mmCIF file of C-alpha atoms and ligand atoms in Angstrom:
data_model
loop_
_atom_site.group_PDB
_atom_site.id
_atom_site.type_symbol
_atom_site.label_atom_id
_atom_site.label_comp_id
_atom_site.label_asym_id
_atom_site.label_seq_id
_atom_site.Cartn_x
_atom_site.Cartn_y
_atom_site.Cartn_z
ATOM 1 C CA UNK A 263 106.794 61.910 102.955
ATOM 2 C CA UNK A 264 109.321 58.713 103.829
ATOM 3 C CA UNK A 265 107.907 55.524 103.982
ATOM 4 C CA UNK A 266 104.865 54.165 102.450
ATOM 5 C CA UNK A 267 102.706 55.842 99.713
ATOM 6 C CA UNK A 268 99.578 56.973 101.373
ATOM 7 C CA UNK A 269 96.921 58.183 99.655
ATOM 8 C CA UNK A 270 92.985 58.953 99.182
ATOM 9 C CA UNK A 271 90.766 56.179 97.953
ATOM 10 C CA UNK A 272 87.569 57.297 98.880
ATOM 11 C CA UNK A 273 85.657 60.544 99.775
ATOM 12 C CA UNK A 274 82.121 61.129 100.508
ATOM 13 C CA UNK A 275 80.186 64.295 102.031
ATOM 14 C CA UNK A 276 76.826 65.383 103.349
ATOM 15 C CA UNK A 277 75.041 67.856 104.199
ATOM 16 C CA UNK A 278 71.978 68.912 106.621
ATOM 17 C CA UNK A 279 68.449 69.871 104.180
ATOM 18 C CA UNK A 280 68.001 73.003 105.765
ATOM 19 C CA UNK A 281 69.057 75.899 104.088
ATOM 20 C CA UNK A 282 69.998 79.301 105.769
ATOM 21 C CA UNK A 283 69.904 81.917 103.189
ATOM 22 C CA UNK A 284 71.223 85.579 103.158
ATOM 23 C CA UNK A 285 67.521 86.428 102.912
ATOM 24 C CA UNK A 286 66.385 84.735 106.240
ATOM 25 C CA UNK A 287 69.425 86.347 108.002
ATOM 26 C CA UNK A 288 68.539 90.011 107.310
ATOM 27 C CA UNK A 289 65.097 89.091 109.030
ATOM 28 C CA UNK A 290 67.311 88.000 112.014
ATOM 29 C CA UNK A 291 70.138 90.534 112.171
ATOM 30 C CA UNK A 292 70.500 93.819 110.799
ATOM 31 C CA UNK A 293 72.345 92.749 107.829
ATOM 32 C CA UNK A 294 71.649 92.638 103.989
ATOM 33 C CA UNK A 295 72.125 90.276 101.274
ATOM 34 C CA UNK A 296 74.317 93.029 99.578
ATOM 35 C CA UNK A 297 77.193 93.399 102.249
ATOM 36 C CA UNK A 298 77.782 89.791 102.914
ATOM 37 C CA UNK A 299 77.975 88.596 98.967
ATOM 38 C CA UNK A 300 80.426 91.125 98.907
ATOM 39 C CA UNK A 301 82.643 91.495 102.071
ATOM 40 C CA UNK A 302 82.194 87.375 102.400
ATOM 41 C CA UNK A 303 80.924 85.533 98.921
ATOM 42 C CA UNK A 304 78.168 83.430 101.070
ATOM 43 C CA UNK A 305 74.817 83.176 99.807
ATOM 44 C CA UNK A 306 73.462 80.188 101.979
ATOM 45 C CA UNK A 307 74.358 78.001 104.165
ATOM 46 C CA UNK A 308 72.912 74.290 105.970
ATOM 47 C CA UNK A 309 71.585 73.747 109.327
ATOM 48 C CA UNK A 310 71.995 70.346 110.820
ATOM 49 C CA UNK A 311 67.883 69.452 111.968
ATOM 50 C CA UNK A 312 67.365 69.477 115.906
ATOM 51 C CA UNK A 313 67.842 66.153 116.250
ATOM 52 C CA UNK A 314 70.644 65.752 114.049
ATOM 53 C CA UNK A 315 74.443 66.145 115.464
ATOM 54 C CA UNK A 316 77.626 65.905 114.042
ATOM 55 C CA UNK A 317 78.066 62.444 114.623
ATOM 56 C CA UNK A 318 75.312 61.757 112.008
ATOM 57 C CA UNK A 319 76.591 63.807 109.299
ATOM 58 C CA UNK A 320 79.994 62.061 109.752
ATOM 59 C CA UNK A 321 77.880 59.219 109.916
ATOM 60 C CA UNK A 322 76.677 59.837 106.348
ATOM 61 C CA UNK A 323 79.876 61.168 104.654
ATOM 62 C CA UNK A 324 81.305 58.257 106.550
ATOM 63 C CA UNK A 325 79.485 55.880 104.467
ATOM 64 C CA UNK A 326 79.608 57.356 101.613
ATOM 65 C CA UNK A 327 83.761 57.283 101.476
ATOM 66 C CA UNK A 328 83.975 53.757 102.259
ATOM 67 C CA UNK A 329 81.404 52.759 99.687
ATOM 68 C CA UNK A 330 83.254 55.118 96.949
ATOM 69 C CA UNK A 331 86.623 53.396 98.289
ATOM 70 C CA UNK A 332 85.432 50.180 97.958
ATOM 71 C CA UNK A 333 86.275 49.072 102.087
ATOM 72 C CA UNK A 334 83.759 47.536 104.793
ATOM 73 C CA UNK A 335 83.922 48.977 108.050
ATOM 74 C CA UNK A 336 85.458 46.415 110.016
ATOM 75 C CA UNK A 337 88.393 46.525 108.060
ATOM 76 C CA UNK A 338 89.449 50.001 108.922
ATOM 77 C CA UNK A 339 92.186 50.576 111.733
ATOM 78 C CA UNK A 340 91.538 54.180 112.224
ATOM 79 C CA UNK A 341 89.190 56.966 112.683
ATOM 80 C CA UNK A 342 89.806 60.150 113.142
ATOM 81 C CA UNK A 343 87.307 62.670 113.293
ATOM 82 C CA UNK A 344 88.190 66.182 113.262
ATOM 83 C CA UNK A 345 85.615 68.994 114.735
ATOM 84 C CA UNK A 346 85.137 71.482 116.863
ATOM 85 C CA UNK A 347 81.388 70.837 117.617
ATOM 86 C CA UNK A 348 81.732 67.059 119.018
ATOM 87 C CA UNK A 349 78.362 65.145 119.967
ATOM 88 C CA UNK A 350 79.523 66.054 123.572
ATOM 89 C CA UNK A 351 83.030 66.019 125.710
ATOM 90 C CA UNK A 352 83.359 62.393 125.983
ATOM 91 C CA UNK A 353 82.957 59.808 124.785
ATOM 92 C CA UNK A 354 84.700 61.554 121.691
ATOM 93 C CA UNK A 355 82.533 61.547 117.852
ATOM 94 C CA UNK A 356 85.047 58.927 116.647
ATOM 95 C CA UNK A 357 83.823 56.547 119.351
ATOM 96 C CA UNK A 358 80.233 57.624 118.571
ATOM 97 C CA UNK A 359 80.589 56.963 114.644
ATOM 98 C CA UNK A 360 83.010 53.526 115.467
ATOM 99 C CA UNK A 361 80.081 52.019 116.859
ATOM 100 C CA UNK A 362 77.547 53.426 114.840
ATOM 101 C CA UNK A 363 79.640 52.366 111.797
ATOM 102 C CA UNK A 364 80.793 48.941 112.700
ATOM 103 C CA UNK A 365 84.135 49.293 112.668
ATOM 104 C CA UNK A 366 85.047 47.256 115.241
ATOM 105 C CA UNK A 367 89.022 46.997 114.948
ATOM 106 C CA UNK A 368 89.700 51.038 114.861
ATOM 107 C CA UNK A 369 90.996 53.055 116.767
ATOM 108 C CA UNK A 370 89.151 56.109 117.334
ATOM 109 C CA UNK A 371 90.211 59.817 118.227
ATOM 110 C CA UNK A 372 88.639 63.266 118.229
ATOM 111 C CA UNK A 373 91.145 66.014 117.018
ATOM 112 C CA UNK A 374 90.880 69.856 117.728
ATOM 113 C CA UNK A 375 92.360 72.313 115.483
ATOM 114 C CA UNK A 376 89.247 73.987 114.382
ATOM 115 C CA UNK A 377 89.160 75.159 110.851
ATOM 116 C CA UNK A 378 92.599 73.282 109.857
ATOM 117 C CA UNK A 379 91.970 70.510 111.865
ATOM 118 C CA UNK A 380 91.297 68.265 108.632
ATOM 119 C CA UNK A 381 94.576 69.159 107.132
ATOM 120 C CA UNK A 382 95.936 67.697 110.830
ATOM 121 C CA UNK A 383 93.702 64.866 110.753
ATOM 122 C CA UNK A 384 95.256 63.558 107.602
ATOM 123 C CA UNK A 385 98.677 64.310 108.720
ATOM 124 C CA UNK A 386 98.269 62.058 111.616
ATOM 125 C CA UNK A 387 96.717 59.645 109.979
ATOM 126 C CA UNK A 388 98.779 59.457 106.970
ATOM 127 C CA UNK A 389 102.084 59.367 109.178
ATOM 128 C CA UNK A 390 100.936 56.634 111.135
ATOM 129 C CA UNK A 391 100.148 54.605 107.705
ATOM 130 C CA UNK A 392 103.134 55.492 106.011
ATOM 131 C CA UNK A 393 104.646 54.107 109.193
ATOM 132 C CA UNK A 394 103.550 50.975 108.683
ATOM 133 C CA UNK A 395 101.540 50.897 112.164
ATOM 134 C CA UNK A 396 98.606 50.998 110.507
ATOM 135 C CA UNK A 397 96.571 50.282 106.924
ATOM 136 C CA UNK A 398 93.073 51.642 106.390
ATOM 137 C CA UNK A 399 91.942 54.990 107.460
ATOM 138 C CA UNK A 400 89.218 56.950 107.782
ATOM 139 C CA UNK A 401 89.346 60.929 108.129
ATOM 140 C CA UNK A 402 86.449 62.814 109.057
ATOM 141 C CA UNK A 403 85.744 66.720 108.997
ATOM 142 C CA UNK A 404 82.502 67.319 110.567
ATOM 143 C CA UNK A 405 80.651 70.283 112.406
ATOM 144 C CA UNK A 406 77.316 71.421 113.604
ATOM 145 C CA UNK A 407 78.434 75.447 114.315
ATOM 146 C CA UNK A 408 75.279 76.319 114.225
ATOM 147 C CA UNK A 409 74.819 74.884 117.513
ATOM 148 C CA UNK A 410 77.900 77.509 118.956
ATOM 149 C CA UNK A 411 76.570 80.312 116.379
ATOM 150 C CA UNK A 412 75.044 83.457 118.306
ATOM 151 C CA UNK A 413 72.378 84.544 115.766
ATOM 152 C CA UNK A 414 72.100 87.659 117.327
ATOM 153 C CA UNK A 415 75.535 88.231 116.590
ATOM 154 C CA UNK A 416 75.785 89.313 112.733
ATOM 155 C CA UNK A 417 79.647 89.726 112.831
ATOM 156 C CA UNK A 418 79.870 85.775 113.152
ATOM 157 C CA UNK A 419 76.271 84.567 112.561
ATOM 158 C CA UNK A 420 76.251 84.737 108.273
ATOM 159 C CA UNK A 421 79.615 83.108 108.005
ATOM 160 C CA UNK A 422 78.774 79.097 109.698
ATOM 161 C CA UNK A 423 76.944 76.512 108.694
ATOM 162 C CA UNK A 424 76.580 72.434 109.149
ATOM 163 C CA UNK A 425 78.328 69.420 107.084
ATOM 164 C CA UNK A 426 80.691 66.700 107.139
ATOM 165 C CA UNK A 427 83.214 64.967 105.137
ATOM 166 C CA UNK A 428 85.054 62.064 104.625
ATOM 167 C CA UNK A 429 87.807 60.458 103.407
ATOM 168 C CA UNK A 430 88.774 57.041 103.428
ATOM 169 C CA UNK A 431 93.316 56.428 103.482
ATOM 170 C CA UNK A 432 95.304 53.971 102.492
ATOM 171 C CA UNK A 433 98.214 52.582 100.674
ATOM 172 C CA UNK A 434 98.455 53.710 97.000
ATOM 173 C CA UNK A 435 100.859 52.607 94.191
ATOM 174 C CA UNK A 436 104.193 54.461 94.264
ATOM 175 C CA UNK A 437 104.503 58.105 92.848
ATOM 176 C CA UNK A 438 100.783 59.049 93.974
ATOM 177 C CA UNK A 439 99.167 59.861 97.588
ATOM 178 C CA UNK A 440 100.820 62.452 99.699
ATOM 179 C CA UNK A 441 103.188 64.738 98.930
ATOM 180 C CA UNK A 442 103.748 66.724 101.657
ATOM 181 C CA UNK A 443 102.137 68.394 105.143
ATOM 182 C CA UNK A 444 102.863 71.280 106.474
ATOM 183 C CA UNK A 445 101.101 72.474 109.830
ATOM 184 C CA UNK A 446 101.485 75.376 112.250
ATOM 185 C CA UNK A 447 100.127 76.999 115.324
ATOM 186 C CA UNK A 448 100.521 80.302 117.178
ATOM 187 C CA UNK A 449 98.904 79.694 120.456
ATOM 188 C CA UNK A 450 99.242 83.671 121.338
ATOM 189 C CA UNK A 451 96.254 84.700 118.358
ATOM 190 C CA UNK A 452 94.229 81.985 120.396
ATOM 191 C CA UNK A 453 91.875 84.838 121.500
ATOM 192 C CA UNK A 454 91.208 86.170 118.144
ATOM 193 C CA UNK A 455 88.597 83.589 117.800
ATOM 194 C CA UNK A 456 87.142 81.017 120.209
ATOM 195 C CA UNK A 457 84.489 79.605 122.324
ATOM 196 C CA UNK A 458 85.138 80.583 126.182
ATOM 197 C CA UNK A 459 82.944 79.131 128.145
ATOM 198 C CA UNK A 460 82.029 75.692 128.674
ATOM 199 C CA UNK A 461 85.259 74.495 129.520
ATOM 200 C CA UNK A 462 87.434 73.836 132.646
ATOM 201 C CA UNK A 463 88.563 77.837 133.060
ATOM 202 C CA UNK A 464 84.706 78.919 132.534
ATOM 203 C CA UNK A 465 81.850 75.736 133.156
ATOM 204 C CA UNK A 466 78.632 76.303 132.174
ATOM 205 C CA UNK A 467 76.630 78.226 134.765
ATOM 206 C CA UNK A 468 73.328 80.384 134.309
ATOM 207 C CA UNK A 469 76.288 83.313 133.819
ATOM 208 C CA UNK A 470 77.924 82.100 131.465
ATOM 209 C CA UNK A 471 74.885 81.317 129.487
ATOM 210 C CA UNK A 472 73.030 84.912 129.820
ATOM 211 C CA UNK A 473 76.473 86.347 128.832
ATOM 212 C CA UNK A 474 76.398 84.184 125.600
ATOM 213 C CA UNK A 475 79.792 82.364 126.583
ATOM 214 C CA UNK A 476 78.827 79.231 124.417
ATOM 215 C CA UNK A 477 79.108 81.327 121.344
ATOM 216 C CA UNK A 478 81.954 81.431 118.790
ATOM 217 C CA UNK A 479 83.444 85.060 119.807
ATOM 218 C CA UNK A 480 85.776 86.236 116.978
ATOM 219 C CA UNK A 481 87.890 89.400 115.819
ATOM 220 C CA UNK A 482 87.364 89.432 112.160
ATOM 221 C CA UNK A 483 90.076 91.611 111.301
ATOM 222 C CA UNK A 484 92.544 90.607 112.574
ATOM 223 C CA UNK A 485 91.540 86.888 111.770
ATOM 224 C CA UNK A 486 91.489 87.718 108.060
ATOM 225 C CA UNK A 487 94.925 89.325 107.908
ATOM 226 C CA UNK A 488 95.987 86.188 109.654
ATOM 227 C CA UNK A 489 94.164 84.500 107.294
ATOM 228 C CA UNK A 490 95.559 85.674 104.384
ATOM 229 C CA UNK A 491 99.156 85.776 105.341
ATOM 230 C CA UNK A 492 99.060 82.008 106.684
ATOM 231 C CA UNK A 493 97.297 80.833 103.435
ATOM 232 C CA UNK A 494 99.796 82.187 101.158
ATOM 233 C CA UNK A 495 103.191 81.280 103.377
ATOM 234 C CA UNK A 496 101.623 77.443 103.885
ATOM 235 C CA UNK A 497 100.532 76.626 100.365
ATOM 236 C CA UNK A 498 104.400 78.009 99.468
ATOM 237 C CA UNK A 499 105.694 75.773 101.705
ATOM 238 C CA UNK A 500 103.917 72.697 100.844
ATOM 239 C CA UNK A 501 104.472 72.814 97.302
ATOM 240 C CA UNK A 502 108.323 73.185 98.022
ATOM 241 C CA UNK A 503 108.720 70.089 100.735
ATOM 242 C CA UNK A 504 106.629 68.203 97.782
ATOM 243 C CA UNK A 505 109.424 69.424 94.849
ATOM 244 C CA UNK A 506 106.488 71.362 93.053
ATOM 245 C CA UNK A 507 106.379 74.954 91.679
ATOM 246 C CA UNK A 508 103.395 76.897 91.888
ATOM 247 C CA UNK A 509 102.727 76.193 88.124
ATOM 248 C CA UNK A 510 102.502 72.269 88.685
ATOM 249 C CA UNK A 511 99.198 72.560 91.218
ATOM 250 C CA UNK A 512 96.367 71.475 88.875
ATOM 251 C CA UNK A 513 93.701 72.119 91.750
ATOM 252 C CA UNK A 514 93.822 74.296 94.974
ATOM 253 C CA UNK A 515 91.105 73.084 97.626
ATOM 254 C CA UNK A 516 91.147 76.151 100.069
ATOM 255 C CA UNK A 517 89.235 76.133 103.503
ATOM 256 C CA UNK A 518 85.664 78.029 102.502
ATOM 257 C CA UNK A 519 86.006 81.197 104.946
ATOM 258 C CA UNK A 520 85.840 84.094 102.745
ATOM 259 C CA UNK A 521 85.966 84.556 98.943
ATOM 260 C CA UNK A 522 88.367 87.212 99.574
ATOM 261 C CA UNK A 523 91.090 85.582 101.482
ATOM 262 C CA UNK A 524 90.442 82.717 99.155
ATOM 263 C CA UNK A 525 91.666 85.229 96.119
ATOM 264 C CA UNK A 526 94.561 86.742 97.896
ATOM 265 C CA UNK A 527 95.438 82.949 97.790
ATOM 266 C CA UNK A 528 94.938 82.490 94.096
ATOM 267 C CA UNK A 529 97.086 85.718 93.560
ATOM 268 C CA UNK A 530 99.936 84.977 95.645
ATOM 269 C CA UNK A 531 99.993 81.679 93.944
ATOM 270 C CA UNK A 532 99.028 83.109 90.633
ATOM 271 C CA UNK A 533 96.300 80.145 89.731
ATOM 272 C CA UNK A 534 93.382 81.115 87.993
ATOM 273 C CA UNK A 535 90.234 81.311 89.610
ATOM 274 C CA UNK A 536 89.221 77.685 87.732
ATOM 275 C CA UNK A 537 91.641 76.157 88.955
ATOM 276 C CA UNK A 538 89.990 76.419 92.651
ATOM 277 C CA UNK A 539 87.382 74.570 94.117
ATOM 278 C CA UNK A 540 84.861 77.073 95.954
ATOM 279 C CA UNK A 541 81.363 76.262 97.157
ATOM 280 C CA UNK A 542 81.265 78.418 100.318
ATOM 281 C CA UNK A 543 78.506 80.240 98.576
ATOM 282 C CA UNK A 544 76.364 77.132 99.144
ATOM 283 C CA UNK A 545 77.606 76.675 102.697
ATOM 284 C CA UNK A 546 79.535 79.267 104.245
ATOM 285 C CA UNK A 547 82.369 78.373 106.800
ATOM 286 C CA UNK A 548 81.594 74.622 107.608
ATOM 287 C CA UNK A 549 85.243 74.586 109.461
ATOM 288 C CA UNK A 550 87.109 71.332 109.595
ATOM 289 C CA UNK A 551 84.020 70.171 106.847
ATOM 290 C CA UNK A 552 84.846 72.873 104.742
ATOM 291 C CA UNK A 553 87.882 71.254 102.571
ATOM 292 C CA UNK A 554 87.051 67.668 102.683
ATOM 293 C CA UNK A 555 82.796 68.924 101.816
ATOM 294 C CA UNK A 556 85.389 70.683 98.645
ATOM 295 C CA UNK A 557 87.164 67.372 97.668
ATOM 296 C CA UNK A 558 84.618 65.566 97.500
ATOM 297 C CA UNK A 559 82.346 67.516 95.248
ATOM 298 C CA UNK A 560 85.321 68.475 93.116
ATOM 299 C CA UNK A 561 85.714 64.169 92.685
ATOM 300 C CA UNK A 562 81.955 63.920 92.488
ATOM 301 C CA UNK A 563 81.507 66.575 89.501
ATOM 302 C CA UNK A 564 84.757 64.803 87.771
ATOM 303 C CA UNK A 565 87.178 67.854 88.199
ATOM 304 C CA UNK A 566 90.065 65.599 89.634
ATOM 305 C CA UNK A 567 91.678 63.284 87.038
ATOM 306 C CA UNK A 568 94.234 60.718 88.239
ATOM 307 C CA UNK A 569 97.930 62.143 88.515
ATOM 308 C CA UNK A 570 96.256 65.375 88.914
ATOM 309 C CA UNK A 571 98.267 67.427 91.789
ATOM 310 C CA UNK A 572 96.302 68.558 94.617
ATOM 311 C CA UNK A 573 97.045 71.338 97.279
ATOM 312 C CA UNK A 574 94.680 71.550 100.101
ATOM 313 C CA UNK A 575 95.105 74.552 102.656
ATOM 314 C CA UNK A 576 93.445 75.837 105.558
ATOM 315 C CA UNK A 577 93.859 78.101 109.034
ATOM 316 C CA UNK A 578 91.643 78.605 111.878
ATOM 317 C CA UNK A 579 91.056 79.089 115.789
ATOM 318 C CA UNK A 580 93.793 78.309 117.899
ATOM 319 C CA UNK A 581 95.182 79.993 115.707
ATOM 320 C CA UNK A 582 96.508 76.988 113.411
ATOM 321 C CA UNK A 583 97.239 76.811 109.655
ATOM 322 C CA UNK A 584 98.096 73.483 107.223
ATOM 323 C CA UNK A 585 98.863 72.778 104.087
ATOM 324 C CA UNK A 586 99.090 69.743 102.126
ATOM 325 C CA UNK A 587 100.291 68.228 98.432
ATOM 326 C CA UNK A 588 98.400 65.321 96.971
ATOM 327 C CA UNK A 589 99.323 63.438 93.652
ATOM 328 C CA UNK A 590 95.362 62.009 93.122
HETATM 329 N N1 LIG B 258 76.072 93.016 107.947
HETATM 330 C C1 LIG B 258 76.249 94.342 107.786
HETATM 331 N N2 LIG B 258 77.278 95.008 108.351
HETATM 332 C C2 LIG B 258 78.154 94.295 109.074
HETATM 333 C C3 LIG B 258 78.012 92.906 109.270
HETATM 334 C C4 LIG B 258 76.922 92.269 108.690
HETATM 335 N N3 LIG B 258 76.703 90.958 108.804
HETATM 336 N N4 LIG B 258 79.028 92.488 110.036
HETATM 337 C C5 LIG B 258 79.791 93.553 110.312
HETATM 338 N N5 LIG B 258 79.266 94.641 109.743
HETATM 339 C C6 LIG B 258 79.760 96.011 109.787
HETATM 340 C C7 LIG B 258 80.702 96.225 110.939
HETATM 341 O O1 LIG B 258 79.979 96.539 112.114
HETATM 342 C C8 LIG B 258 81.526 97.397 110.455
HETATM 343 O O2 LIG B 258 80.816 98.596 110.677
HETATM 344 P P1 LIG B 258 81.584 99.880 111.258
HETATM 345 O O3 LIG B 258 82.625 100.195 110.219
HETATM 346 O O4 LIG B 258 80.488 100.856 111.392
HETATM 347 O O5 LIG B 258 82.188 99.414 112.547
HETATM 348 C C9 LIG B 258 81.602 97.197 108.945
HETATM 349 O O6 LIG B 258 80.547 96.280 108.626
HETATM 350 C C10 LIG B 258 82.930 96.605 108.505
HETATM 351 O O7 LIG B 258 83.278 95.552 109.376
HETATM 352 P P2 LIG B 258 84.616 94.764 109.237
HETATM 353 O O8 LIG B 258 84.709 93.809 110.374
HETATM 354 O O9 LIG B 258 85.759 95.684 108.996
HETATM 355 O O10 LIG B 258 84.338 93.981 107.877
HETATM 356 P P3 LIG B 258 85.325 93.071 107.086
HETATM 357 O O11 LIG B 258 85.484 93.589 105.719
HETATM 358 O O12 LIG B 258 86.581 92.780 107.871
HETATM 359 O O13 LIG B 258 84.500 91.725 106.964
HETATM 360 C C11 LIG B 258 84.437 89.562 107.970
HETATM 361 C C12 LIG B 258 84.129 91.032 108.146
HETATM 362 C C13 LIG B 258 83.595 89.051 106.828
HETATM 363 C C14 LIG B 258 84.089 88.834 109.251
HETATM 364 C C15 LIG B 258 85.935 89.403 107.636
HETATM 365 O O14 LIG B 258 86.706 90.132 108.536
HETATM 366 C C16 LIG B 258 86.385 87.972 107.658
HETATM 367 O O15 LIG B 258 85.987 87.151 106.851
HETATM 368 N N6 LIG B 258 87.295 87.627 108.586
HETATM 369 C C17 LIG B 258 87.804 86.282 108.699
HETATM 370 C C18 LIG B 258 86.846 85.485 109.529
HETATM 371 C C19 LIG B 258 87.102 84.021 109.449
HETATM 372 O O16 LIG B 258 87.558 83.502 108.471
HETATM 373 N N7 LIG B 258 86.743 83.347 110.542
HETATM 374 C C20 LIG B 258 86.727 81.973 110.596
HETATM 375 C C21 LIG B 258 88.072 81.383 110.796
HETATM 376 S S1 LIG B 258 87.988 79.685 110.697
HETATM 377 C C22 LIG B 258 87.627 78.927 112.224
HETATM 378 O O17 LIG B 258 88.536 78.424 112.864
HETATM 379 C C23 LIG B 258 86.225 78.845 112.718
#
């Protein structure tokens, strides 16, 4: 990356009480704890309480991040939050967690590229730093999918759950911060996986609603071949834009869809299994949560040292992929 050195200097997470476990699913769907530990590696996941939405578990990671980083609100310039279950349409989350924040000079944006839209998030905030346009920034991944999860739908149902994370940018001293970004889309897999209805091809009628429109609809499949090719080809590409090998990354923060597509990572890479972060047992597939919710715990239990090197990758609906290379 030209320009400034941008990097992280704060991260923070949360997540909803309520736990969802394997058990209470097979007493919703016909399912079994069995044949999703194996085909998926999830155990449990959180559910955001009924009067809790996304904007309050950015809220919390929110905090969090700027406490760890050391920043008052009103000093950032930015806020992006990237989700695919905002508050509602308009006004956008960021707006929602600007005010509720204090942050009273930032800017504030929603960004949608579901499951990678994190790994965007920090692109575009990170570019616009390096740029010089701006200074402080704060990058949220946060998502209530339980609120677009058809539970009586166990192809999709055991793989969501609720969180948020949160990291706070800024400049760093030379030789750390970002390395590199890669990020791709192909627009013509956009039906593999998405939410139809709701929207300006399909409002919201009493149709659309007994049809169970509002739900995540998704081709498992084919998403995880996607899945697994993307992964691989991204994380390749990342390290070589940074100048990196595969034996330099000290830590690979995956998105937390599936263990198995997480290990065809770790093979193509050939990392060992410790030297991932993986905690999708604990929450499933919190989407753009999932690899900022991995971050931070990894910073929290002390597995990231300074000059470690970082890659963080991720794909998702649209269909998108990203990739990125971090010098902590
Ligand atoms: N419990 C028991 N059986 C099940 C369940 C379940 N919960 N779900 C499906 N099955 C059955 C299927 O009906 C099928 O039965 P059949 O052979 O009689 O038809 C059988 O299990 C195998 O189904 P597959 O779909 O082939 O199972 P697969 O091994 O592919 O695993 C899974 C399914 C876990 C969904 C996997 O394909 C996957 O992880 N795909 C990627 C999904 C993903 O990552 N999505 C999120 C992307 S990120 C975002 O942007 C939100």
């Amino acid at each position: 990356m030209k320009g400034i050195s941008v990097g992280i200097r704060g991260v923070g997470s949360y997540v909803p009480e309520r736990r969802l476990t394997n058990q209470d699913l097979e007493r919703m769907v016909d399912t079994n704890d069995e044949w999703i530990v194996t085909r998926t590696g999830i155990r449990e996941r959180r559910i955001a309480a009924p009067d809790e939405a996304t904007s309050d578990l950015a809220l919390k990671a929110s905090v969090r991040a700027l406490e760890a980083a050391g920043l008052a609100a009103d000093e950032l310039d930015l806020i992006v939050v990237a989700t695919i279950t905002p508050d509602m349409f308009f006004p956008s989350t960021a707006c929602l967690l600007q005010d509720r924040l204090g942050a009273r000079k930032a800017a504030a944006y929603d960004l949608s590229a579901a499951c990678s839209g994190f790994i965007y998030a920090l692109a575009n905030a990170a570019g616009l730093i390096a740029s010089g346009m701006y200074r402080n920034a704060l990058v949220v991944g946060a998502e209530c999918l339980s609120r677009i999860t058809d539970y009586s739908d166990r192809n999709t149902c055991i793989l969501f759950g609720d969180g948020a994370g949160a990291v706070v940018l800024g400049p760093v001293p030379e030789g750390r911060g970002f390395r590199s970004f890669v990020l791709g889309a192909d627009g013509s897999g956009g039906d593999l996986l998405k939410v139809a209805g709701g929207g300006s091809r399909l409002p919201p009628t009493a149709d659309t609603v007994a049809q169970r429109r509002h739900f995540i609809e998704m081709n498992g499949r084919e998403v995880f071949k996607f899945a697994v090719r993307v992964m691989g080809n991204a994380a390749e590409e990342a390290l070589e834009k940074a100048g990196l090998g595969k034996a330099d990354v000290d830590l690979l923060i995956p998105h937390q869809a599936n263990i198995r597509i997480i290990q065809s990572a770790l093979e193509r890479l050939g990392l060992p299994q410790e030297k991932c972060v993986v905690n999708l047992d604990r929450y499933g597939n919190v989407s753009a949560a999932s690899i900022p919710l991995a971050l931070a715990e990894a910073v929290e239990d002390g597995r990231v040292r300074e000059g470690d090197r970082l890659l963080m990758v991720g794909f998702g609906g649209g269909l998108t992929w990203g990739a990125s290379v971090l010098v902590w």
